[in-house]
Short mmCIF file of C-alpha atoms and ligand atoms in Angstrom, two decimals:
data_model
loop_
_atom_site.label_atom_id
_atom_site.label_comp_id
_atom_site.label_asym_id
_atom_site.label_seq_id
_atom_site.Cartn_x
_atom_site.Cartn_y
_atom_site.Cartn_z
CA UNK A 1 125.71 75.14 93.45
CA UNK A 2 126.89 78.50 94.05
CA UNK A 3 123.56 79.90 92.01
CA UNK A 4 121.27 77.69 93.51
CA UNK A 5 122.34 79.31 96.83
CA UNK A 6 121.51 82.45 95.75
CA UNK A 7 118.41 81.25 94.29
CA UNK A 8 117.08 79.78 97.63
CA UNK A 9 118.39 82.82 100.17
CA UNK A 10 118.19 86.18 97.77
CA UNK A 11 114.20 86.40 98.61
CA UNK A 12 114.60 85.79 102.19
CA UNK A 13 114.64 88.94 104.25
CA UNK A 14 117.75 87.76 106.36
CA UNK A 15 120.57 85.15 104.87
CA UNK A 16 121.25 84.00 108.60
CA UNK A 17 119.96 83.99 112.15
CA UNK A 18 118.86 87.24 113.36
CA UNK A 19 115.85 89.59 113.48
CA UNK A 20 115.66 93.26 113.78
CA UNK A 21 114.77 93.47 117.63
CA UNK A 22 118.17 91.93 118.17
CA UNK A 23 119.75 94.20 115.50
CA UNK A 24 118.33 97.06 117.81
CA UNK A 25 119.24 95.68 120.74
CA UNK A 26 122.72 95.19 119.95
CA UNK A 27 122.71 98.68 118.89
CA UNK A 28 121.53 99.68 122.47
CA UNK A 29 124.86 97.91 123.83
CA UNK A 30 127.01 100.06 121.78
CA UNK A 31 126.06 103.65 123.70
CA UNK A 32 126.37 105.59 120.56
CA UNK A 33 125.09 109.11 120.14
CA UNK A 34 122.63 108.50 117.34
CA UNK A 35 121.96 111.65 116.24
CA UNK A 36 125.35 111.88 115.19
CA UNK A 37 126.76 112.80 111.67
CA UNK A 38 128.01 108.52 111.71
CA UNK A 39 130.40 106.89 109.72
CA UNK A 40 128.88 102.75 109.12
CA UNK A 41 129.86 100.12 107.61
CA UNK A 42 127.59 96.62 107.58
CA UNK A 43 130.47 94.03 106.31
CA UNK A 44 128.48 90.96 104.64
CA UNK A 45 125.45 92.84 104.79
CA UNK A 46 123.67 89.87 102.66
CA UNK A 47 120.32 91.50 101.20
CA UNK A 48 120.68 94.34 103.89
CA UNK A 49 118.38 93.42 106.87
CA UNK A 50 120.42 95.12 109.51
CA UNK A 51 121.34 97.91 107.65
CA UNK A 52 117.94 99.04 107.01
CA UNK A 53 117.23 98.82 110.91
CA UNK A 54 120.64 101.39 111.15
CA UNK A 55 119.70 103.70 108.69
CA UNK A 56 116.61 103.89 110.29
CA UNK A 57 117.93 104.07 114.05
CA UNK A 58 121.01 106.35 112.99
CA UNK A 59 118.96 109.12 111.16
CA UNK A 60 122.39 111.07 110.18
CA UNK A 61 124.56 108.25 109.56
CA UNK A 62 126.37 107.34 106.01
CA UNK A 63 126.45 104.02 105.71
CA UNK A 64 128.68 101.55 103.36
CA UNK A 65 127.05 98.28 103.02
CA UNK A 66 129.40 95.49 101.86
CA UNK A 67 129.07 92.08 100.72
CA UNK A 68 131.12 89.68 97.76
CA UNK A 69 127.45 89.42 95.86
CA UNK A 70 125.91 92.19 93.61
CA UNK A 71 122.92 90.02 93.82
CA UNK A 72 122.23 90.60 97.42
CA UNK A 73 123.42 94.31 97.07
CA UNK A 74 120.78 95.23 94.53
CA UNK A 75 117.87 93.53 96.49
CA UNK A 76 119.06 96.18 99.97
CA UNK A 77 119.00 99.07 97.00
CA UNK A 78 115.61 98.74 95.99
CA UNK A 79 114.58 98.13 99.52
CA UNK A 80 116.48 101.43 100.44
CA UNK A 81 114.99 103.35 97.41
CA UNK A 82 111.41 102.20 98.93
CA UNK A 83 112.04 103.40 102.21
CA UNK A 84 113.56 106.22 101.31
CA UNK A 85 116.85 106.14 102.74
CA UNK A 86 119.07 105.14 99.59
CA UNK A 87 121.00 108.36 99.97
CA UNK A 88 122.41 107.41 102.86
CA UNK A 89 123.33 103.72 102.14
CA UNK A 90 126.15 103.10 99.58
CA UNK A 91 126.28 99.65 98.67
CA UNK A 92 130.09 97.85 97.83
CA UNK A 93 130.91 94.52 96.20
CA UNK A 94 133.94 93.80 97.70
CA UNK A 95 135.60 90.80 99.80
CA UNK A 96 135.55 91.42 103.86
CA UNK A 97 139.66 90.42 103.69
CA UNK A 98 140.61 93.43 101.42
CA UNK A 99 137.98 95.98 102.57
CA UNK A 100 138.89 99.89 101.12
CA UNK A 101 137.99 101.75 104.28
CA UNK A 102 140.90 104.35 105.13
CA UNK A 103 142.74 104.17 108.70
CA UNK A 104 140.48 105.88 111.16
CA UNK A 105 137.63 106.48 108.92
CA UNK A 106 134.83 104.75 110.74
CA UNK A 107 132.44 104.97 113.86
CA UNK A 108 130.86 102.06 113.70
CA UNK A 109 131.45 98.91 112.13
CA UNK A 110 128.54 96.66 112.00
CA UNK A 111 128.46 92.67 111.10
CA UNK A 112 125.98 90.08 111.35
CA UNK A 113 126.24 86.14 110.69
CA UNK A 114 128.91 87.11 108.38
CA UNK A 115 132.69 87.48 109.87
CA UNK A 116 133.06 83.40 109.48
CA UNK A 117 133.57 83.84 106.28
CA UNK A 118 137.21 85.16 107.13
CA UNK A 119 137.39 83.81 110.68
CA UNK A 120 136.63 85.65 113.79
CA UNK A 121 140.01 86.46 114.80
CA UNK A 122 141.17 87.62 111.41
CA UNK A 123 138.24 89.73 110.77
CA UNK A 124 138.44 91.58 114.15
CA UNK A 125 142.35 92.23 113.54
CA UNK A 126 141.56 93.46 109.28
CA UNK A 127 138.28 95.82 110.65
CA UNK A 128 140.64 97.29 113.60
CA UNK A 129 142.94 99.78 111.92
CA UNK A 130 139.14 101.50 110.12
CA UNK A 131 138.04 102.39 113.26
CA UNK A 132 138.56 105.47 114.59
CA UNK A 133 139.57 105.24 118.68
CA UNK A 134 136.49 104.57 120.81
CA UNK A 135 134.61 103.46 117.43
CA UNK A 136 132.43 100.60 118.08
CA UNK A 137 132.70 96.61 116.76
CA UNK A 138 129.31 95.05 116.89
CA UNK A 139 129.48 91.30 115.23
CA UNK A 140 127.61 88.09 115.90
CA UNK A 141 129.64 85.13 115.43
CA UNK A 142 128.51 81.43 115.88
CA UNK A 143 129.55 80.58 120.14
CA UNK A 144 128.98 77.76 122.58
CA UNK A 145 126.03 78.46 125.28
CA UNK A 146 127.87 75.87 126.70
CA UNK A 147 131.22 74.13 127.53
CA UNK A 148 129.97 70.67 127.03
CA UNK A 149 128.42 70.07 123.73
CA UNK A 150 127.07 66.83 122.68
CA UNK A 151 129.71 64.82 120.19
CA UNK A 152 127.22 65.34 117.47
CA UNK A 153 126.66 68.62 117.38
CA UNK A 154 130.44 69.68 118.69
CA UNK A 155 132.07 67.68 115.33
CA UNK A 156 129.02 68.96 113.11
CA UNK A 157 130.67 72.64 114.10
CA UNK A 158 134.20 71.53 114.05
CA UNK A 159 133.87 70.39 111.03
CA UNK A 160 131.96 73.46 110.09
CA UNK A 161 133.66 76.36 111.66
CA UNK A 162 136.34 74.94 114.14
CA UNK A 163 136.87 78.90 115.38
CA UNK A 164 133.77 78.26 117.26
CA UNK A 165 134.18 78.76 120.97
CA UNK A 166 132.34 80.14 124.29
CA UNK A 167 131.94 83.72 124.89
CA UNK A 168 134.75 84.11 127.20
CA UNK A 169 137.23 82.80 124.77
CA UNK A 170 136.14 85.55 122.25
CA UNK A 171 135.65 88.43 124.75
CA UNK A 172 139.46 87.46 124.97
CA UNK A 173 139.95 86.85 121.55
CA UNK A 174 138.71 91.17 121.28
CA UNK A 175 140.75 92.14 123.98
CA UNK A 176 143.78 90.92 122.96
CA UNK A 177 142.67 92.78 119.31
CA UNK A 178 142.98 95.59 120.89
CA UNK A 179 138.75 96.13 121.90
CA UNK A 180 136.98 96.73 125.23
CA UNK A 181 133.85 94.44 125.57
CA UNK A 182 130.61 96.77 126.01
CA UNK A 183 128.10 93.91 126.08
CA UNK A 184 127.31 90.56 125.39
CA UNK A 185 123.50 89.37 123.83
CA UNK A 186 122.68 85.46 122.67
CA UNK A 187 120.22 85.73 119.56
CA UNK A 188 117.02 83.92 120.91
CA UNK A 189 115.71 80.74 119.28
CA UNK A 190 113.20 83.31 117.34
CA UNK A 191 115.97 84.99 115.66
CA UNK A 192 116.60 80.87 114.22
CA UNK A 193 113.63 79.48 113.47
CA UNK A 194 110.95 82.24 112.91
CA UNK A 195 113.44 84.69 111.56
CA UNK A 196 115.65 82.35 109.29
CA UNK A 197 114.77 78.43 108.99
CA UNK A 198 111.16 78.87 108.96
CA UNK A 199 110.90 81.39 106.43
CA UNK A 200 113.94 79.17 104.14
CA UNK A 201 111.71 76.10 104.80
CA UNK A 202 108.93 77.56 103.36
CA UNK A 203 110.65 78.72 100.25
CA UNK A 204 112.03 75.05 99.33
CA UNK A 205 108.99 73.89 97.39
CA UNK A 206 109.08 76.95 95.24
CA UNK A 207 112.67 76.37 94.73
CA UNK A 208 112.64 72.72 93.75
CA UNK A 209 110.20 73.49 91.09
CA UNK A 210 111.99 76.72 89.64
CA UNK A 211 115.04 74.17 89.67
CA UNK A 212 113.21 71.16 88.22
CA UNK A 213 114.28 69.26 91.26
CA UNK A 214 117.76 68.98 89.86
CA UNK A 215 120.40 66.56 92.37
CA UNK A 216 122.44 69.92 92.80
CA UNK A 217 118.40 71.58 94.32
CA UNK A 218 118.44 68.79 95.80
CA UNK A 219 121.46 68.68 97.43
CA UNK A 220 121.04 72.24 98.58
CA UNK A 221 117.70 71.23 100.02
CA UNK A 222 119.54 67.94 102.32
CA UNK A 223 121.91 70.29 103.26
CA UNK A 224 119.85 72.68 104.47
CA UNK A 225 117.39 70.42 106.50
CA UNK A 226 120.03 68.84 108.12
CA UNK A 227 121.23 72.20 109.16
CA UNK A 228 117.53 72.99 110.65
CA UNK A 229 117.27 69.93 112.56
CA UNK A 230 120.43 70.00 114.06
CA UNK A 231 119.74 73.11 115.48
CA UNK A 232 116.05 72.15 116.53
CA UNK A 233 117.50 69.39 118.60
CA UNK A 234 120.76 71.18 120.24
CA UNK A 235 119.63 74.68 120.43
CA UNK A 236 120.26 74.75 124.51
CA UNK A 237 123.97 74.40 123.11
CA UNK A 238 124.72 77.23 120.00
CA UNK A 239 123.84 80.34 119.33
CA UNK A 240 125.02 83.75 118.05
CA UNK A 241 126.68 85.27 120.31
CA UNK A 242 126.89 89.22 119.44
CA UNK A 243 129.93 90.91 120.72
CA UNK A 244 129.76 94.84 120.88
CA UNK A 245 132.78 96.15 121.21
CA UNK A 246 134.47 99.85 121.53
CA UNK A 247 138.79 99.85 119.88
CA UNK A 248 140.75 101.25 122.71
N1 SAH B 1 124.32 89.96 107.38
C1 SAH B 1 123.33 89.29 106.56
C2 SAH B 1 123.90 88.14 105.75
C3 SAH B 1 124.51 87.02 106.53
S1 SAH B 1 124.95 85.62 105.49
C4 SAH B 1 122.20 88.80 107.45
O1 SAH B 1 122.42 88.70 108.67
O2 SAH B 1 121.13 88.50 106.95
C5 SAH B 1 126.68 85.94 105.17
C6 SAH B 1 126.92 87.00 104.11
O3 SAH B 1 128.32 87.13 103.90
C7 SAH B 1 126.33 86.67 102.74
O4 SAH B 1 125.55 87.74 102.30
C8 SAH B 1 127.55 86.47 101.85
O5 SAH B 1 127.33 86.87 100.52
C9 SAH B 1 128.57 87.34 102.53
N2 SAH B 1 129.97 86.98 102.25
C10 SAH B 1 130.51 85.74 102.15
N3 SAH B 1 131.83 85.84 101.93
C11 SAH B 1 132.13 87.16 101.90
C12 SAH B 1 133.34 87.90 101.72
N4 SAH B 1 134.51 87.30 101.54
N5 SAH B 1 133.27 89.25 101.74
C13 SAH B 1 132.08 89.90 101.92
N6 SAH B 1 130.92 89.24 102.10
C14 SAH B 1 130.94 87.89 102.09
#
């Protein structure tokens, strides 16, 4: 199954909702001074969407890009080779719970569509301590648009992800982590269906046939239109949320 994943999201240009405007705009929220000599890290960076739009917003930045899959790593290496900005981006297999960033060391830690993996609360507490004081947080994490979900689609996500929540309950969620919110954006329904589900649905018939239509492709396939469709018929309800926030 695990394969097959990879199979059906390595060629897509982002492995979750997002798009590069939002990326940028985000990036507005933090206030940074981007000429500076930055320290990055993009944790789950997938096949490196956002961290191309950093490297090439953050002309003297270093940036570590991190994710559990050298499969998605060496798809944002040849990108970064193309673009010519591969000496600047150093990519890192590793797992976002056991992340080898000293104390202190970074100015910016970047994450999109990623930090469920670990849970919200948990991966704001682990990233912390590798911020330097006044470095900036800027993750999108999965958040009510509002309090009173329809049963179907609030048990879909509390099945999914029961961390989910409004934005007030992770603004305090950050706070009490020891952040100060700097702003607040909701990724817009482009950043879901032009950005992500369209381009995945288009892939699927090309990836049933490389897979023979196997039940496992198959499977995969259910899964993932079920996914679309929810979110075609309750998107007044969830978003991204992304939270940019500066470590007191
Ligand atoms: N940030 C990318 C990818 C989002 S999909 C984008 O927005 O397009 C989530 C990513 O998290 C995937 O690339 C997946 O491989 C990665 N991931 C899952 N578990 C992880 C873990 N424990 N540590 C690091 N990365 C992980």
């Amino acid at each position: 199954m695990f394969s097959l994943m990879m199979d059906l999201h390595r060629d897509g240009n982002r492995q979750g909702p997002g798009s590069d405007a939002e990326t940028l705009r985000a990036l507005e929220l933090a206030r940074i001074d981007r000429a500076g000599e930055l320290r990055v890290a993009d944790i789950g960076c997938g096949t490196g969407a956002s961290t191309l739009v950093l490297a090439r917003n953050l002309p003297r930045a270093a940036i570590t890009a991190v994710d559990l899959f050298p499969e998605f790593l060496a798809v944002l290496a040849a990108n970064a080779e193309r673009e010519g900005v591969a000496d600047r981006i150093e990519t890192r297999a590793e797992s976002m719970d056991a992340l080898a960033f000293a104390e202190g060391s970074l100015d910016l830690i970047w994450s999109e569509g990623a930090i469920y993996n670990i849970g919200f609360a948990t991966g704001v507490a682990a990233w912390g301590p590798f911020l330097r004081s006044g470095g900036v947080l800027a993750v999108s994490e999965i958040t009510w648009l509002r309090p009173d979900p329809p049963d179907e689609i609030r048990d879909h996500w509390n099945t999914e992800y029961p961390e989910i929540a409004t934005m007030p309950a992770k603004a305090r969620i950050l706070e009490d982590a020891g952040y100060d919110l700097l702003g607040y954006l909701t990724l817009p329904v482009d950043a879901w269906l032009r950005e992500y589900y369209e381009p995945t649905e288009a892939r699927i018939p090309a990836f049933l046939a490389r897979n023979a239509s196997t039940p496992e492709a198959e499977e995969i396939v259910a899964m993932e239109r079920q996914e679309i469709d929810l979110y075609r018929r309750y998107r007044e309800y969830v978003s991204y949320g992304f939270y940019v926030a500066r470590k007191r």
